[in-house]
Coordinates of C-alpha atoms in Angstrom, one line a residue:
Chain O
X1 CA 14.9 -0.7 11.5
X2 CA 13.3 -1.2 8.3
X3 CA 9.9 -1.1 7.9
X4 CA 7.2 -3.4 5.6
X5 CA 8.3 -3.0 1.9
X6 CA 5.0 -3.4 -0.4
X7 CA 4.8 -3.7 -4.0
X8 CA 3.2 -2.1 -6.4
X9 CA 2.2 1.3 -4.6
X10 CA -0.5 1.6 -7.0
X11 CA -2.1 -0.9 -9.7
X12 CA -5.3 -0.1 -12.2
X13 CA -6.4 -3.6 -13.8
X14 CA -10.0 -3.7 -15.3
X15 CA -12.8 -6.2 -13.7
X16 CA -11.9 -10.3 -14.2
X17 CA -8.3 -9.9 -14.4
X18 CA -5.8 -11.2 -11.8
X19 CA -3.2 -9.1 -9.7
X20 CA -1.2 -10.1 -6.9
X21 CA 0.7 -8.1 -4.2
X22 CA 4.1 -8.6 -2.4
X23 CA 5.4 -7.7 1.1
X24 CA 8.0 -7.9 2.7
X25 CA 8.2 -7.6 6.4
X26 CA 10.0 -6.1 9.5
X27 CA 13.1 -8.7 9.2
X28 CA 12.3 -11.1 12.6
X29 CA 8.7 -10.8 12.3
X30 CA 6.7 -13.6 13.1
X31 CA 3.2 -12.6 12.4
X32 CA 2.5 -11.1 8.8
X33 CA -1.5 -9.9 8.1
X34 CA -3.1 -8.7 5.2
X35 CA -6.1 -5.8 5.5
X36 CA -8.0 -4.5 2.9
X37 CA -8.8 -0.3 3.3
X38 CA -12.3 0.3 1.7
X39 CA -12.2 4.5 1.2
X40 CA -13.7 6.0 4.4
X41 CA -13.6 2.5 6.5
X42 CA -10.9 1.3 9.1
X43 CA -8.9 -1.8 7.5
X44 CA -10.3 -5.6 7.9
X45 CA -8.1 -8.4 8.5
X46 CA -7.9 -10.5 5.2
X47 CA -5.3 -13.3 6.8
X48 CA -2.8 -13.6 9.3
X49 CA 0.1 -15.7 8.7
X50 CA 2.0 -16.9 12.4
X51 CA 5.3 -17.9 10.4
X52 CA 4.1 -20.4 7.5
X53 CA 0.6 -21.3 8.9
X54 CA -2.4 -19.0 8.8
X55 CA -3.8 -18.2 11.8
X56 CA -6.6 -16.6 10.5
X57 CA -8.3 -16.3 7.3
X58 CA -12.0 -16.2 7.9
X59 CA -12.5 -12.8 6.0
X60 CA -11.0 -13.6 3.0
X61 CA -13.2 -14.6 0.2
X62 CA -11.5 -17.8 -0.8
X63 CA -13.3 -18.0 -4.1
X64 CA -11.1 -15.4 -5.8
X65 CA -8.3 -13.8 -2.7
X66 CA -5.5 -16.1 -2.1
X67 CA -2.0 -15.6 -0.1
X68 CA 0.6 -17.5 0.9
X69 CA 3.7 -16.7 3.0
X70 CA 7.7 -18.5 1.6
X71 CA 9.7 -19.5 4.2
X72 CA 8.2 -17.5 6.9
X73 CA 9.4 -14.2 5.5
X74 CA 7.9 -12.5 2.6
X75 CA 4.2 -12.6 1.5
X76 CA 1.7 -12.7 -2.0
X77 CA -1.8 -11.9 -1.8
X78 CA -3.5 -12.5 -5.3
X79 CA -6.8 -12.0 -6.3
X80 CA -8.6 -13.7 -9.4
X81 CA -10.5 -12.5 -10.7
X82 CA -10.9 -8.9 -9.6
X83 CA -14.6 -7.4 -9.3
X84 CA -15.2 -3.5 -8.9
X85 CA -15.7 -4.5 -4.9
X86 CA -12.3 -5.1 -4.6
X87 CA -11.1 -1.3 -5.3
X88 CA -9.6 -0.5 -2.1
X89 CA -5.6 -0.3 -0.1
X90 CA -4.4 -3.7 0.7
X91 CA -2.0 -3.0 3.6
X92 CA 0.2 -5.7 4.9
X93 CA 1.4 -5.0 8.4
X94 CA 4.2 -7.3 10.6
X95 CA 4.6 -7.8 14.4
X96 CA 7.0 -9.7 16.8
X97 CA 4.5 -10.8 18.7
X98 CA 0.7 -11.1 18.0
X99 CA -0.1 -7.7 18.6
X100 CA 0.6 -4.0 17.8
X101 CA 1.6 -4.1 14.3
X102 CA 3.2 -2.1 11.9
X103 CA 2.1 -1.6 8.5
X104 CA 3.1 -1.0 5.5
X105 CA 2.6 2.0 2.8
X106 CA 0.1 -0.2 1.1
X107 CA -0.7 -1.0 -2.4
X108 CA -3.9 1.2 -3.8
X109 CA -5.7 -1.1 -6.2
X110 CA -8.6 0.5 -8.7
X111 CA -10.6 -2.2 -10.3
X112 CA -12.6 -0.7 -13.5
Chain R
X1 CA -24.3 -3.7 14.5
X2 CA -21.0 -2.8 14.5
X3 CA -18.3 -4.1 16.8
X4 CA -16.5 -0.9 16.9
X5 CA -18.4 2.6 16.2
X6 CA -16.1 5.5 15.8
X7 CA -17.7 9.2 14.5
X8 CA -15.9 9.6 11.0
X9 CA -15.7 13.3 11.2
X10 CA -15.2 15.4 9.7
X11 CA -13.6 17.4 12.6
X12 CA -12.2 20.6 12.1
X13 CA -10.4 22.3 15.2
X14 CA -7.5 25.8 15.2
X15 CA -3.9 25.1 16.0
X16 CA -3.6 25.0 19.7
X17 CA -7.0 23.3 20.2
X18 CA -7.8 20.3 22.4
X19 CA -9.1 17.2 20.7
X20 CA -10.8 14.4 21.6
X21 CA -11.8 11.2 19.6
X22 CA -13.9 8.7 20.8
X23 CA -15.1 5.1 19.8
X24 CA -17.0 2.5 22.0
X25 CA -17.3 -1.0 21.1
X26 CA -19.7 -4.2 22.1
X27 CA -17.0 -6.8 22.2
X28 CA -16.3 -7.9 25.9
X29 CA -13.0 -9.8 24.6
X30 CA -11.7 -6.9 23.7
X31 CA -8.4 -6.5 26.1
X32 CA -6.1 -4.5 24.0
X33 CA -6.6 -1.0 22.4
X34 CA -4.7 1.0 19.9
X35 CA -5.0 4.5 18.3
X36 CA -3.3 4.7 15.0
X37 CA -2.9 7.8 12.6
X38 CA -3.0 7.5 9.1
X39 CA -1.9 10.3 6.6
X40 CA -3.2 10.6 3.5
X41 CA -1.7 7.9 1.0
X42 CA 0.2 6.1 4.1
X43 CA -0.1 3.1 6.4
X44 CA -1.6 3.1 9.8
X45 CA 1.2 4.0 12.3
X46 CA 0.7 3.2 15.8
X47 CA 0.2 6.4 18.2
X48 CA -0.7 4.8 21.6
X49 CA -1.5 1.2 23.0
X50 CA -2.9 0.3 26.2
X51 CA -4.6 -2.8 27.7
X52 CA -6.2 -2.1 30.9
X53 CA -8.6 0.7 32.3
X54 CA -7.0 4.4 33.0
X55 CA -5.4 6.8 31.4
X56 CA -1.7 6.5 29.2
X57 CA -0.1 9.4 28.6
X58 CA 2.9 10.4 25.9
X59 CA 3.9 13.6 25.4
X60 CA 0.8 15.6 24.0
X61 CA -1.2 12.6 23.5
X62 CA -3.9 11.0 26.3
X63 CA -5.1 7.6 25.9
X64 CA -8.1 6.9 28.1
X65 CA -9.8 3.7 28.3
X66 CA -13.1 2.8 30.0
X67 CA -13.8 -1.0 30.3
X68 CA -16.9 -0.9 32.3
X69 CA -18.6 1.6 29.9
X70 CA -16.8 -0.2 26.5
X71 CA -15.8 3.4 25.8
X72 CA -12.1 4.8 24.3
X73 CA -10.7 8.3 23.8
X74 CA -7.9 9.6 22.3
X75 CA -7.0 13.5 23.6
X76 CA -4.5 15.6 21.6
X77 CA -3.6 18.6 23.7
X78 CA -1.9 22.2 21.7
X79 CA -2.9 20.5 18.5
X80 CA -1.0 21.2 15.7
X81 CA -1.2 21.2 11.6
X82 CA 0.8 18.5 11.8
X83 CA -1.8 16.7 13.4
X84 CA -4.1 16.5 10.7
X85 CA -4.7 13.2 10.1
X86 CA -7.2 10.1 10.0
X87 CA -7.6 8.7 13.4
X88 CA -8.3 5.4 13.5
X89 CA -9.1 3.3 17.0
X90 CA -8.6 -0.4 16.9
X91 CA -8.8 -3.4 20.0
X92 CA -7.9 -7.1 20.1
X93 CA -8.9 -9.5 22.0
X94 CA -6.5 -11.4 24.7
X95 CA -4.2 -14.4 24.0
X96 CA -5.2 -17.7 24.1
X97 CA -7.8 -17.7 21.1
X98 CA -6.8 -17.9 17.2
X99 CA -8.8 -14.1 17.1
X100 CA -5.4 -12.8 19.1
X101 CA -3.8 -10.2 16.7
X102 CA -6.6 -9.8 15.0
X103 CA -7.3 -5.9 14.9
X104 CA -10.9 -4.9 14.9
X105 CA -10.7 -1.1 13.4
X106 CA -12.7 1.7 14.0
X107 CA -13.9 3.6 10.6
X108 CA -11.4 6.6 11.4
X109 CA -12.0 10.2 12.3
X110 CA -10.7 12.5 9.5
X111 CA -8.9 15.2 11.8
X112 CA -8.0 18.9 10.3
X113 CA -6.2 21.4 12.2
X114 CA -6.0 25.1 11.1
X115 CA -3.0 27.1 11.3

């Protein structure tokens, strides 16, 4: 089985510019989430997607993070525009069910 | 106050060492609990998962949940380099609420064994 597919690995954009991140999950996966990795902290749920619909996106600051999720399958976070706060690993992660899921490599972001 | 406390480490240990990783938590929803190990530059991949009170075994690893005391611990027996790793503990609560699937993490333990 395949696991989540993220792009890019790594990106460097400088402070007010835009960047936006793709996944693709475990084919059959209802549930897609996005979690942002702060160095030295456990990940926090940004949004979780249960097919099209969010389920969840109390965390993400709506003023500049947005995501959406085509067709149930494959997923876009973006963020506009980028402060130095948002340095960190965005890792989207998939599960059949609502629970135990599997993540992706992640995408390191460095805002400078 | 944190809903999940977890001792970041770092821990140090020799090949063929027991480990044991620990976090507690101050959610009572909490039903479901995960240890995942992270390697340097990778995604979280999950190492156990239980969802009631006891022990889970799997091979050299040793789950062991305590509801009553909000307590978790991870034990890694004949620890190897291989090992070395960032631990990270994470819990859910149950179904029925939009917060199920929602993974509360733990900040991670940074583990290093000697050869």
């Amino acid at each position: 089985e395949a696991g989540v597919a993220q792009s890019p690995r790594y990106k460097i954009i400088e402070k007010r510019q835009s960047v936006a991140f793709w996944c693709n999950p475990i084919s059959g996966h209802a549930t897609l989430y996005w979690y942002q990795q702060i160095l030295g902290q456990g990940p926090k749920l940004l949004i979780q997607f249960q097919n099209n619909g969010v389920v969840d996106d109390s965390q993400l600051p709506k003023d500049r993070f947005s995501a959406e999720r085509l067709k149930g399958v494959d997923s876009t976070l973006k963020i506009q525009p980028a402060k130095l706060e948002d340095s960190a690993v965005y890792l989207c992660a998939s599960s059949l069910t609502r629970d135990r899921p599997n993540f992706g490599p992640g995408t390191r972001l460095t805002v400078t | 106050q944190k809903e999940v406390e977890q001792d970041p480490g770092p821990l140090s240990v020799p090949e063929g060492a027991i480990v044991s990783l620990n976090c507690t938590y101050s959610n009572s929803a909490f039903q479901y609990f995960m240890w995942y190990r992270q390697y340097s530059r990778k995604g979280p991949e999950l190492l156990m998962y239980t969802y009631s009170s006891g022990n889970k075994e799997d091979g050299r690893f040793t789950a062991q949940v305590d509801k009553s005391s909000k307590y978790i611990s991870l034990f890694i027996r004949d620890s190897q380099p291989s090992d070395s790793a960032t631990y990270l503990c994470a819990m859910s609560a149950g179904a029925g609420g939009t917060s199920y699937g929602k993974l509360t993490f733990g900040q991670g333990t940074i583990l290093t064994v000697h050869p």
